[in-house]
Structure formats: structure tokens, C-alpha cells
Short mmCIF file of C-alpha atoms and ligand atoms in Angstrom, two decimals:
data_model
loop_
_atom_site.label_atom_id
_atom_site.label_comp_id
_atom_site.label_asym_id
_atom_site.label_seq_id
_atom_site.Cartn_x
_atom_site.Cartn_y
_atom_site.Cartn_z
CA MET S 18 -6.92 -4.81 17.00
CA GLY S 19 -6.01 -6.80 13.93
CA VAL S 20 -5.14 -6.03 10.36
CA LEU S 21 -6.06 -2.81 8.59
CA VAL S 22 -5.56 -2.70 4.84
CA VAL S 23 -5.01 0.74 3.33
CA SER S 24 -5.39 0.75 -0.42
CA GLY S 25 -6.29 3.26 -3.09
CA PRO S 26 -5.03 4.70 -6.33
CA THR S 27 -1.43 5.47 -7.03
CA ALA S 28 -0.16 8.79 -5.61
CA VAL S 29 -3.22 9.33 -3.42
CA GLY S 30 -0.84 9.71 -0.48
CA LYS S 31 -1.05 6.26 1.14
CA GLY S 32 2.61 6.31 2.09
CA THR S 33 2.43 9.75 3.67
CA VAL S 34 -0.70 8.95 5.64
CA VAL S 35 0.64 5.63 6.90
CA SER S 36 3.98 7.25 7.92
CA ALA S 37 2.11 9.92 9.86
CA LEU S 38 -0.01 7.25 11.52
CA ARG S 39 3.08 5.37 12.60
CA ALA S 40 4.70 8.56 13.91
CA ALA S 41 1.63 9.29 16.03
CA HIS S 42 1.16 5.66 17.14
CA PRO S 43 4.47 3.78 17.23
CA GLU S 44 2.69 0.68 18.53
CA VAL S 45 1.14 0.22 15.09
CA ALA S 46 3.16 -2.29 13.07
CA VAL S 47 3.42 -1.07 9.50
CA SER S 48 4.37 -3.86 7.15
CA VAL S 49 7.51 -3.32 5.06
CA SER S 50 6.91 -4.82 1.62
CA ALA S 51 9.32 -6.62 -0.62
CA THR S 52 9.59 -5.20 -4.13
CA THR S 53 11.53 -5.84 -7.31
CA ARG S 54 11.52 -2.16 -8.27
CA ALA S 55 14.62 -0.01 -7.80
CA PRO S 56 14.82 2.35 -4.83
CA ARG S 57 13.87 5.98 -5.43
CA PRO S 58 16.27 8.62 -4.13
CA GLY S 59 16.11 8.65 -0.34
CA GLU S 60 14.48 5.24 0.03
CA VAL S 61 16.19 2.96 2.52
CA ASN S 62 16.32 -0.83 2.19
CA GLY S 63 14.46 -2.48 5.07
CA GLN S 64 12.71 0.74 5.98
CA HIS S 65 10.65 1.79 2.96
CA TYR S 66 10.86 -1.56 1.22
CA PHE S 67 12.98 -4.66 1.06
CA PHE S 68 14.48 -4.21 -2.40
CA VAL S 69 14.97 -7.66 -3.86
CA THR S 70 15.92 -9.25 -7.17
CA ASP S 71 13.48 -11.19 -9.33
CA GLU S 72 15.12 -14.39 -8.16
CA GLN S 73 14.76 -13.45 -4.51
CA PHE S 74 11.11 -12.58 -5.08
CA ASP S 75 10.54 -15.96 -6.80
CA GLN S 76 12.03 -17.62 -3.75
CA LEU S 77 9.77 -15.70 -1.34
CA VAL S 78 6.75 -16.84 -3.36
CA ALA S 79 7.99 -20.43 -3.54
CA ASP S 80 8.56 -20.50 0.24
CA ASP S 81 5.04 -19.15 0.87
CA GLY S 82 6.77 -16.26 2.59
CA LEU S 83 4.30 -13.65 1.33
CA LEU S 84 0.82 -13.00 2.66
CA GLU S 85 -0.12 -11.54 -0.70
CA TRP S 86 1.71 -10.22 -3.74
CA ALA S 87 0.95 -8.52 -7.02
CA LEU S 88 2.44 -7.22 -10.23
CA VAL S 89 1.78 -3.48 -9.90
CA HIS S 90 1.52 -1.08 -12.87
CA GLY S 91 2.46 -4.03 -15.06
CA THR S 92 6.11 -3.64 -14.19
CA HIS S 93 7.30 -4.75 -10.77
CA ARG S 94 6.21 -7.19 -8.10
CA TYR S 95 5.37 -6.14 -4.56
CA GLY S 96 4.46 -8.39 -1.64
CA THR S 97 3.82 -8.46 2.10
CA PRO S 98 6.25 -10.63 4.07
CA ARG S 99 4.14 -13.00 6.12
CA GLN S 100 6.19 -13.55 9.28
CA PRO S 101 6.37 -9.94 10.58
CA VAL S 102 2.57 -9.72 10.34
CA VAL S 103 2.10 -12.98 12.24
CA ASP S 104 4.60 -11.83 14.90
CA ALA S 105 3.00 -8.40 15.38
CA LEU S 106 -0.46 -9.89 15.74
CA ALA S 107 0.89 -12.39 18.27
CA ARG S 108 2.23 -9.43 20.28
CA GLN S 109 -1.24 -7.83 20.08
CA HIS S 110 -0.07 -4.96 17.89
CA PRO S 111 -2.37 -3.68 15.17
CA VAL S 112 -0.92 -4.17 11.71
CA VAL S 113 -1.31 -1.82 8.76
CA LEU S 114 -0.78 -3.07 5.22
CA GLU S 115 -0.37 -0.38 2.57
CA ILE S 116 -0.95 -2.37 -0.58
CA ASP S 117 -2.50 -2.13 -4.02
CA LEU S 118 -5.96 -3.23 -5.01
CA GLN S 119 -4.96 -6.71 -6.15
CA GLY S 120 -3.25 -7.32 -2.82
CA ALA S 121 -6.29 -5.99 -0.95
CA ARG S 122 -8.45 -8.51 -2.83
CA GLN S 123 -6.18 -11.37 -1.81
CA VAL S 124 -6.24 -10.30 1.84
CA ARG S 125 -10.04 -10.12 1.65
CA GLU S 126 -9.99 -13.83 0.81
CA THR S 127 -7.30 -14.99 3.22
CA MET S 128 -8.00 -12.62 6.15
CA PRO S 129 -11.71 -11.83 5.97
CA ASP S 130 -11.58 -10.12 9.37
CA ALA S 131 -9.14 -7.47 8.16
CA GLN S 132 -10.66 -3.99 7.86
CA GLN S 133 -10.37 -2.67 4.32
CA VAL S 134 -9.94 1.07 3.83
CA PHE S 135 -9.96 2.82 0.47
CA LEU S 136 -8.00 6.08 0.55
CA ALA S 137 -9.55 8.31 -2.10
CA PRO S 138 -8.30 11.58 -3.60
CA PRO S 139 -10.52 14.66 -3.16
CA SER S 140 -10.79 14.72 -6.98
CA TRP S 141 -9.27 13.23 -10.14
CA ASP S 142 -7.46 16.52 -10.92
CA GLU S 143 -5.93 16.52 -7.47
CA LEU S 144 -4.69 12.96 -8.01
CA VAL S 145 -3.05 13.92 -11.32
CA SER S 146 -1.36 16.93 -9.77
CA ARG S 147 -0.08 14.83 -6.84
CA LEU S 148 1.40 12.35 -9.28
CA ARG S 149 3.03 15.10 -11.35
CA GLY S 150 4.24 16.83 -8.22
CA ARG S 151 6.21 13.77 -7.16
CA GLY S 152 8.37 14.30 -10.24
CA THR S 153 10.12 10.96 -9.99
CA GLU S 154 8.44 9.25 -12.95
CA THR S 155 9.00 9.53 -16.68
CA GLU S 156 6.02 10.54 -18.87
CA GLU S 157 5.58 6.93 -19.92
CA GLN S 158 5.66 5.63 -16.35
CA MET S 159 3.22 8.34 -15.37
CA ALA S 160 0.79 7.53 -18.17
CA ARG S 161 0.86 3.90 -17.05
CA ARG S 162 0.24 4.84 -13.42
CA LEU S 163 -2.68 7.07 -14.39
CA ARG S 164 -4.28 4.23 -16.37
CA THR S 165 -3.93 2.01 -13.32
CA ALA S 166 -5.31 4.77 -11.09
CA ARG S 167 -8.50 5.05 -13.16
CA GLN S 168 -9.18 1.35 -12.71
CA GLU S 169 -8.29 1.56 -9.04
CA LEU S 170 -10.75 4.40 -8.42
CA ALA S 171 -13.54 2.24 -9.83
CA ALA S 172 -12.93 -0.36 -7.12
CA GLN S 173 -13.86 1.88 -4.22
CA SER S 174 -17.15 0.08 -3.56
CA GLU S 175 -15.33 -3.16 -2.73
CA PHE S 176 -14.01 -1.59 0.45
CA ASP S 177 -15.52 -1.41 3.93
CA VAL S 178 -14.70 2.27 4.35
CA THR S 179 -13.63 5.18 2.15
CA VAL S 180 -11.40 7.85 3.65
CA VAL S 181 -11.04 10.96 1.50
CA ASN S 182 -7.45 12.10 1.82
CA ASP S 183 -8.07 15.85 1.91
CA THR S 184 -5.50 16.40 4.62
CA VAL S 185 -3.03 13.97 6.15
CA GLU S 186 -4.22 14.87 9.67
CA HIS S 187 -7.82 14.16 8.81
CA SER S 188 -6.99 10.79 7.24
CA VAL S 189 -4.81 9.75 10.18
CA GLU S 190 -7.58 10.70 12.58
CA GLN S 191 -9.98 8.38 10.78
CA LEU S 192 -7.52 5.48 10.65
CA VAL S 193 -6.82 5.90 14.37
CA HIS S 194 -10.54 5.71 14.98
CA LEU S 195 -10.90 2.57 12.84
CA LEU S 196 -8.02 0.94 14.69
CA GLY S 197 -9.70 1.75 17.98
CA LEU S 198 -6.60 3.55 19.29
P1 5GP J 24 5.44 2.61 -5.18
O1 5GP J 24 6.26 1.99 -6.27
O2 5GP J 24 4.90 3.96 -5.57
O3 5GP J 24 6.15 2.63 -3.85
O4 5GP J 24 4.19 1.68 -4.95
C1 5GP J 24 3.39 1.33 -6.02
C2 5GP J 24 2.18 0.60 -5.55
O5 5GP J 24 2.52 -0.65 -4.95
C3 5GP J 24 1.34 1.33 -4.49
O6 5GP J 24 0.00 1.34 -4.94
C4 5GP J 24 1.48 0.48 -3.27
O7 5GP J 24 0.33 0.49 -2.49
C5 5GP J 24 1.71 -0.89 -3.85
N1 5GP J 24 2.36 -1.79 -2.91
C6 5GP J 24 3.38 -1.51 -2.08
N2 5GP J 24 3.69 -2.58 -1.35
C7 5GP J 24 2.84 -3.57 -1.71
C8 5GP J 24 2.66 -4.92 -1.30
O8 5GP J 24 3.34 -5.45 -0.42
N3 5GP J 24 1.69 -5.62 -1.91
C9 5GP J 24 0.89 -5.08 -2.88
N4 5GP J 24 -0.04 -5.85 -3.41
N5 5GP J 24 1.03 -3.82 -3.29
C10 5GP J 24 1.99 -3.07 -2.72
#
């Protein structure tokens, strides 16, 4: 029980794995982040993210309403709303945070008991093809994300555990085990 951080490079499949985990174990509280980026087609406010303006994000930071936050890919800010995490833990529900590396580092400082999982791609080529396959980014956005991904891959050793995301089922199985479910 407690907080499980799932981090890893862009497009490794964090979102898919965490959604599948939640589907299999509805008692797991998956944090919904606030972000200043625009919704992608199909994304629902309050479900995938809380889509907020820069001003609203400033306010969340000023109010100490975020457990951690980061500027991701040099473009938009993302953060974990604090209160839902506190509430879920109070109700004895495990909490999963799907966040970037900078956020994972902050949580390592503020919540040293949190388990830190690095979700890794089976290979660099596989990561590139997953990013291209998503097809929602421009070439420039993609080049930026790949640069970030290279740096992110190098941070694997900071984490307690590496889970290689070869299949969603396999990754979920390992997260379930780590959560003690
Ligand atoms: P995307 O824009 O593809 O949904 O997410 C981009 C990146 O932002 C992903 O690496 C994701 O893990 C990260 N991210 C999403 N929510 C948060 C958050 O609340 N905090 C931090 N630090 N990173 C986040």
C-alpha cells in the first residue's frame, strides 16, 4: 500500500499500462494530472487530465496544490494535484502516479517511501516506432520528444525497479505484484 511512481521515456506506453492496471484493479487510485497542454482528440477533461490555463497552473503552484510539477519537453507544465493523493491514501487505496522523470525525482525527495518504477521500452527502435505510430505529433514535436527520451532512458538506474514494457499484460502483472495486490 502507498504510492507507486511509474515513469519512463515518452511513448513507452505508460498511459496504456496504467489504464490497464486500473481496469484490472479499480481500487487503485490513478492520479489525474493538471496540464497546460491542449487536449488530444478523444481526451476528456477530468479523466485523462485536468486541462488548465497557464494562470490556473500558476495558481495551483502558488496554493501548494501540487505534489510535484515539471515543464515537460520544454513546452508545457504538468503536475500532480495533492489533495486526491492524500485522500486516497487516507482511504487505504494504493496510488499510482504516472509522471515524468523530473516529477519522479521530486517525489523521491518528498515521499521517500514511494516505490519508483521505470517503464523501459524493449529497444530504442521500438520506442521510436511507438512514438511515430501515435501520429499525433508534428515532426518538430517528435524530434523534441525523442531528445527528451534519450535523456530519460539514461536515468533508469535512479529507479528502484525497471519493468520492460514488452507487453501490456506483462507490465501490469509486475505492477500488481509491486503493489502487493
Ligand atoms: P503527454 O503529453 O504525452 O500526455 O505526457 C507527456 C509527459 O508528461 C509524459 O512523460 C507524462 O508521464 C508526463 N506527465 C503527465 N502528468 C504528469 C504530472 O503530473 N507530473 C509530471 N512531472 N509529469 C507528468
